[in-house]
Coordinates of C-alpha atoms (C1' of nucleotides) in Angstrom, one line a residue:
Chain A
X531 CA 3.9 -45.2 13.0
X532 CA 5.4 -47.2 15.9
X533 CA 6.1 -44.8 18.8
X534 CA 8.4 -47.4 20.4
X535 CA 10.6 -47.6 17.3
X536 CA 14.0 -46.0 18.2
X537 CA 14.1 -44.2 14.9
X538 CA 10.7 -42.8 15.6
X539 CA 11.8 -41.6 19.0
X540 CA 14.7 -39.8 17.4
X541 CA 12.4 -38.1 15.0
X542 CA 10.2 -37.0 17.9
X543 CA 13.2 -35.6 19.7
X544 CA 14.4 -33.8 16.6
X545 CA 11.0 -32.3 16.2
X546 CA 10.9 -31.2 19.8
X547 CA 14.3 -29.6 19.3
X548 CA 13.2 -27.8 16.2
X549 CA 10.0 -26.7 18.0
X550 CA 12.1 -25.1 20.7
X551 CA 14.3 -23.5 18.2
X552 CA 11.3 -22.0 16.4
X553 CA 9.9 -20.7 19.6
X554 CA 13.1 -18.9 20.3
X555 CA 13.1 -17.6 16.8
X556 CA 9.6 -16.4 17.3
X557 CA 10.7 -14.5 20.4
X558 CA 13.2 -12.6 18.5
X559 CA 10.9 -11.9 15.6
X560 CA 8.3 -10.6 18.1
X561 CA 10.6 -8.0 19.3
X562 CA 11.7 -7.1 15.8
X563 CA 8.0 -6.7 14.9
X564 CA 7.5 -4.4 17.8
X565 CA 10.4 -2.3 16.9
X566 CA 9.4 -2.0 13.3
X567 CA 5.8 -1.3 14.0
X568 CA 6.9 1.6 16.2
X569 CA 9.3 2.9 13.6
X570 CA 6.6 2.7 11.0
X571 CA 4.2 4.6 13.2
X572 CA 6.8 7.3 13.7
X573 CA 7.5 7.6 10.1
X574 CA 3.9 8.2 9.4
X575 CA 3.7 10.8 12.1
X576 CA 6.7 12.5 10.8
X577 CA 5.4 12.6 7.3
X578 CA 2.2 14.1 8.5
X579 CA 4.0 16.6 10.7
X580 CA 6.1 17.7 7.8
X581 CA 3.0 18.2 5.6
X582 CA 1.3 20.1 8.4
X583 CA 4.3 22.3 8.9
X584 CA 4.1 23.2 5.2
X585 CA 0.4 23.9 5.4
X586 CA 0.8 26.0 8.5
X587 CA 3.6 28.0 6.9
X588 CA 1.4 28.6 3.9
X589 CA -1.4 29.9 6.1
X590 CA 1.0 32.1 8.1
X591 CA 0.3 30.6 11.5
X592 CA 2.7 31.7 14.3
X593 CA 5.1 29.2 16.0
X594 CA 3.3 29.8 19.3
X595 CA 0.1 28.6 17.9
X596 CA 1.6 25.3 16.8
X597 CA 3.9 24.6 19.8
X598 CA 1.4 23.4 22.4
X599 CA -0.1 20.7 20.1
X600 CA 3.0 19.5 18.2
X601 CA 4.2 16.5 20.2
X602 CA 0.8 15.1 21.0
X603 CA -0.6 15.5 17.5
X604 CA 2.4 13.9 15.8
X605 CA 1.8 10.7 17.5
X606 CA -2.0 10.6 17.7
X607 CA -2.6 11.2 14.1
X608 CA -0.5 8.2 13.0
X609 CA -3.4 5.8 13.7
X610 CA -6.3 8.0 12.5
X611 CA -8.3 6.8 9.6
X612 CA -9.1 9.3 7.0
X613 CA -11.0 9.2 3.7
X614 CA -9.1 8.8 0.5
X615 CA -8.4 12.1 -1.1
X616 CA -8.6 13.1 -4.8
X617 CA -5.2 11.7 -5.6
X618 CA -4.1 9.1 -3.2
X619 CA -2.0 6.0 -3.1
X620 CA -2.6 2.9 -1.1
X621 CA -0.1 0.2 -0.4
X622 CA -1.7 -3.2 0.1
X623 CA 0.0 -6.5 0.9
X624 CA -1.4 -9.4 -1.1
X625 CA -0.9 -13.1 -0.6
X626 CA 2.4 -14.2 -2.1
X627 CA 0.7 -16.7 -4.4
X628 CA -2.0 -14.2 -5.4
X629 CA -1.2 -12.9 -8.8
X630 CA -4.4 -10.8 -9.2
X631 CA -4.4 -7.0 -9.0
X632 CA -7.4 -6.7 -6.8
X633 CA -7.5 -4.3 -4.0
X634 CA -10.5 -4.6 -1.7
X635 CA -11.3 -1.1 -0.6
X636 CA -15.0 -1.3 -0.1
X637 CA -16.0 -0.2 -3.6
X638 CA -16.8 -2.1 -6.7
X639 CA -14.6 -1.6 -9.7
X640 CA -14.6 -2.4 -13.4
X641 CA -11.4 -3.1 -15.1
X642 CA -11.0 -1.3 -18.4
X643 CA -7.4 -1.8 -19.3
X644 CA -4.0 -3.3 -18.4
X645 CA -0.6 -2.1 -19.5
X646 CA 3.0 -3.0 -18.9
X647 CA 4.8 0.2 -18.0
X648 CA 8.5 1.0 -18.5
X649 CA 9.5 1.3 -14.9
X650 CA 7.9 -1.8 -13.6
X651 CA 7.9 -5.4 -15.1
X652 CA 4.5 -6.2 -13.6
X653 CA 1.5 -5.0 -15.5
X654 CA -0.6 -2.0 -14.3
X655 CA -4.3 -2.5 -14.2
X656 CA -6.8 0.3 -14.8
X657 CA -10.1 0.4 -13.0
X658 CA -13.2 2.6 -13.1
X659 CA -15.8 2.7 -10.4
X660 CA -18.7 0.4 -11.2
X661 CA -21.0 3.3 -10.6
X662 CA -19.5 5.2 -13.6
X663 CA -20.4 7.5 -15.2
X664 CA -22.2 8.7 -12.1
X665 CA -19.1 8.3 -10.1
X666 CA -15.9 9.5 -11.8
X667 CA -13.3 7.7 -9.7
X668 CA -10.6 5.7 -11.3
X669 CA -7.7 3.7 -9.9
X670 CA -4.5 2.1 -11.1
X671 CA -3.1 -1.0 -9.4
X672 CA 0.4 -2.2 -9.9
X673 CA 2.8 -4.4 -7.9
X674 CA 5.6 -2.7 -6.2
X675 CA 8.9 -2.8 -8.1
X676 CA 10.9 -3.8 -4.9
X677 CA 8.4 -6.2 -3.4
X678 CA 5.9 -7.9 -5.7
X679 CA 3.8 -8.9 -2.8
X680 CA 2.8 -5.3 -2.3
X681 CA 0.1 -3.8 -4.5
X682 CA 0.2 -0.1 -5.1
X683 CA -3.2 1.4 -5.8
X684 CA -3.4 5.0 -7.0
X685 CA -6.8 6.6 -6.8
X686 CA -8.0 9.5 -8.9
X687 CA -11.1 11.3 -7.9
X688 CA -13.6 11.1 -5.1
X689 CA -16.5 8.7 -4.7
X690 CA -19.9 10.4 -4.5
X691 CA -21.6 7.3 -3.0
X692 CA -21.2 4.9 -0.2
X693 CA -18.9 1.8 -0.4
X694 CA -20.7 -1.2 -1.8
X695 CA -18.3 -4.0 -1.2
X696 CA -16.0 -5.4 1.5
X697 CA -14.5 -2.8 3.8
X698 CA -11.0 -1.5 3.4
X699 CA -7.9 -3.2 4.7
X700 CA -5.8 -0.3 5.6
X701 CA -5.7 1.2 9.0
X702 CA -3.7 4.4 9.0
X703 CA -3.0 7.1 6.6
X704 CA -1.6 10.6 6.5
X705 CA -3.8 13.6 6.8
X706 CA -6.5 14.1 4.3
X707 CA -5.9 17.7 3.8
X708 CA -3.1 17.4 1.4
X709 CA -3.3 19.5 -1.7
X710 CA -5.2 18.3 -4.7
X711 CA -2.2 17.4 -6.7
X712 CA -0.2 15.7 -4.0
X713 CA 0.1 11.9 -3.7
X714 CA -0.4 10.5 -0.2
X715 CA 0.3 7.0 1.0
X716 CA -2.2 4.8 2.9
X717 CA -0.5 1.8 4.5
X718 CA -2.0 -1.5 5.6
X719 CA -2.3 -2.4 9.2
X720 CA -0.4 -5.3 10.6
X721 CA -2.5 -8.5 11.1
X722 CA -1.9 -8.1 14.8
X723 CA -3.5 -5.4 16.9
X724 CA -0.9 -3.2 18.4
X725 CA -1.7 -1.2 21.5
X726 CA -2.0 2.6 21.2
X727 CA 1.3 4.3 20.4
X728 CA 3.1 5.9 23.3
X729 CA 5.0 9.0 22.1
X730 CA 8.0 8.3 24.3
X731 CA 8.6 4.8 22.9
X732 CA 8.1 5.8 19.4
X733 CA 10.7 8.6 19.6
X734 CA 13.1 6.4 21.4
X735 CA 13.0 4.0 18.5
X736 CA 13.4 6.8 16.1
X737 CA 16.5 8.0 17.7
X738 CA 18.0 4.6 17.7
X739 CA 17.3 4.0 14.1
X740 CA 20.0 4.9 11.6
X741 CA 17.8 4.2 8.6
X742 CA 15.2 6.7 9.8
X743 CA 17.9 9.3 10.5
X744 CA 18.8 9.0 6.8
X745 CA 15.4 10.5 5.9
X746 CA 15.3 13.8 4.1
X747 CA 12.6 15.1 6.6
X748 CA 13.6 14.9 10.2
X749 CA 11.3 15.6 13.2
X750 CA 11.6 18.9 14.9
X751 CA 14.6 19.2 17.2
X752 CA 12.4 20.4 20.1
X753 CA 9.9 17.6 20.1
X754 CA 12.8 15.0 19.7
X755 CA 14.5 16.4 22.8
X756 CA 11.3 16.5 24.9
X757 CA 10.3 13.0 24.2
X758 CA 13.8 11.6 24.6
X759 CA 13.7 12.7 28.3
X760 CA 10.5 10.7 28.8
X761 CA 12.0 7.7 26.9
X762 CA 14.7 7.0 29.4
X763 CA 12.1 6.2 32.0
X764 CA 9.5 4.2 30.2
X765 CA 10.5 2.8 26.9
X766 CA 12.4 -0.3 28.0
X767 CA 9.7 -1.4 30.5
X768 CA 7.0 -0.8 28.1
X769 CA 8.5 -2.9 25.3
X770 CA 9.2 -5.8 27.7
X771 CA 5.7 -5.8 28.9
X772 CA 4.3 -5.6 25.5
X773 CA 6.4 -8.4 24.1
X774 CA 5.4 -10.5 27.1
X775 CA 1.7 -9.9 26.4
X776 CA 2.2 -10.9 22.7
X777 CA 3.8 -14.1 23.8
X778 CA 0.6 -15.1 25.5
X779 CA -1.4 -14.6 22.3
X780 CA -2.0 -18.0 20.7
X781 CA -2.6 -16.5 17.3
X782 CA 0.5 -14.4 17.3
X783 CA 2.9 -16.8 15.6
X784 CA 0.7 -17.4 12.7
X785 CA 0.6 -13.8 11.8
X786 CA 4.1 -13.0 12.7
X787 CA 6.0 -13.6 9.5
X788 CA 3.4 -11.6 7.5
X789 CA 3.5 -8.8 10.0
X790 CA 7.2 -8.5 10.0
X791 CA 7.3 -8.5 6.2
X792 CA 4.5 -6.0 6.1
X793 CA 6.2 -3.7 8.5
X794 CA 9.5 -3.8 6.6
X795 CA 7.8 -3.3 3.3
X796 CA 5.8 -0.4 4.6
X797 CA 8.8 1.2 6.1
X798 CA 10.7 1.1 2.8
X799 CA 7.7 2.4 0.9
X800 CA 7.3 5.3 3.3
X801 CA 11.0 6.2 2.9
X802 CA 10.6 6.4 -0.8
X803 CA 8.3 9.3 -0.4
Chain B
dC750 C1' -27.9 -13.3 -21.7
dG751 C1' -25.9 -9.7 -19.2
dG752 C1' -22.0 -8.2 -16.9
dC753 C1' -17.2 -8.5 -16.5
dT754 C1' -12.3 -9.4 -18.0
dT755 C1' -8.8 -9.7 -21.4
dT756 C1' -6.0 -7.7 -24.8
dG757 C1' -4.6 -5.5 -29.0
dA758 C1' -5.4 -1.2 -31.2
dC759 C1' -5.7 3.6 -30.9
dC760 C1' -5.0 8.3 -29.2
dG761 C1' -2.7 12.2 -27.2
dG762 C1' 1.1 14.3 -24.6
dC763 C1' 5.8 14.9 -24.4
dG764 C1' 10.8 14.9 -25.4
dC765 C1' 14.2 15.0 -28.9
Chain C
dG1293 C1' 8.0 15.3 -37.4
dC1294 C1' 8.9 11.1 -35.2
dG1295 C1' 9.0 7.8 -31.7
dC1296 C1' 8.0 6.6 -27.0
dC1297 C1' 4.9 5.9 -23.4
dG1298 C1' 0.8 6.1 -20.5
dG1299 C1' -4.0 5.9 -20.7
dT1300 C1' -8.3 4.5 -22.9
dC1301 C1' -11.3 2.1 -26.2
dA1302 C1' -13.8 -1.7 -27.8
dA1303 C1' -14.3 -6.3 -29.7
dA1304 C1' -14.1 -10.9 -28.3
dG1305 C1' -14.3 -14.3 -24.9
dC1306 C1' -15.6 -16.0 -20.3
dC1307 C1' -18.6 -17.0 -16.6
dG1308 C1' -22.5 -17.4 -13.5

DNA sequence: CGGCTTTGACCGGCGC
DNA sequence: GCGCCGGTCAAAGCCG
């Protein structure tokens, strides 16, 4: 390749132009990622809040007992990791070219069947814990109907031993105290570390999101109003600062596309609940 | 050779 | 009773 060749020079300029274009595109995507990550965190918090309300109602707690913890808890819990309950569902993003139905959750599994189901063109795989019959846990893994890069793993039962494989991939999940028959979702973390959620930001994004407002379950009116007041002062500055910090991260662009896709998919999966 | 996966057969629940 | 469907079994094949 002759660098003095005029056609070569044109190519270099074209590449530089494209590089600049991609960098600008990355900027936009970074911001989108931030927004979606916040929305996703809020959705999780809202789901947990709803479940908690139902449980509290069942146990006849008074409103006063709940009020003082409500706003703080709804945002803190979104990032807490909890054990898989007796019937739980995990959403896992796989590599786009990976056609296997393997979910690395820290346990070893033995596949004992595969079946094509009516509602999903992709096959469903059936796994038993490798410690069976000592451990009764089973799981089903199937690709998401809407997004075949997402694996949905449904767990049945509880392990009576420690994990014996690679550690799990998912970061956050709803509370573990759901009833035995309920299905909960555990959603994968983004490949990028996001700073701890600030309640004010999260609710600001919630309020500006039409898709979230379409949800069946809405956050409580009181907590929405309280956090909206704080939002006006802090949310914009915080997002700007955070986006700036991400720009400095050399690893960010590599993970960006996957993270955006992951957030979008997780959002839609959460809304399906 | 043992452990694991694949895959067609089989079984039981459910709706009509 | 029959057919459909999801879940499980088990024989055969694969692989380290």
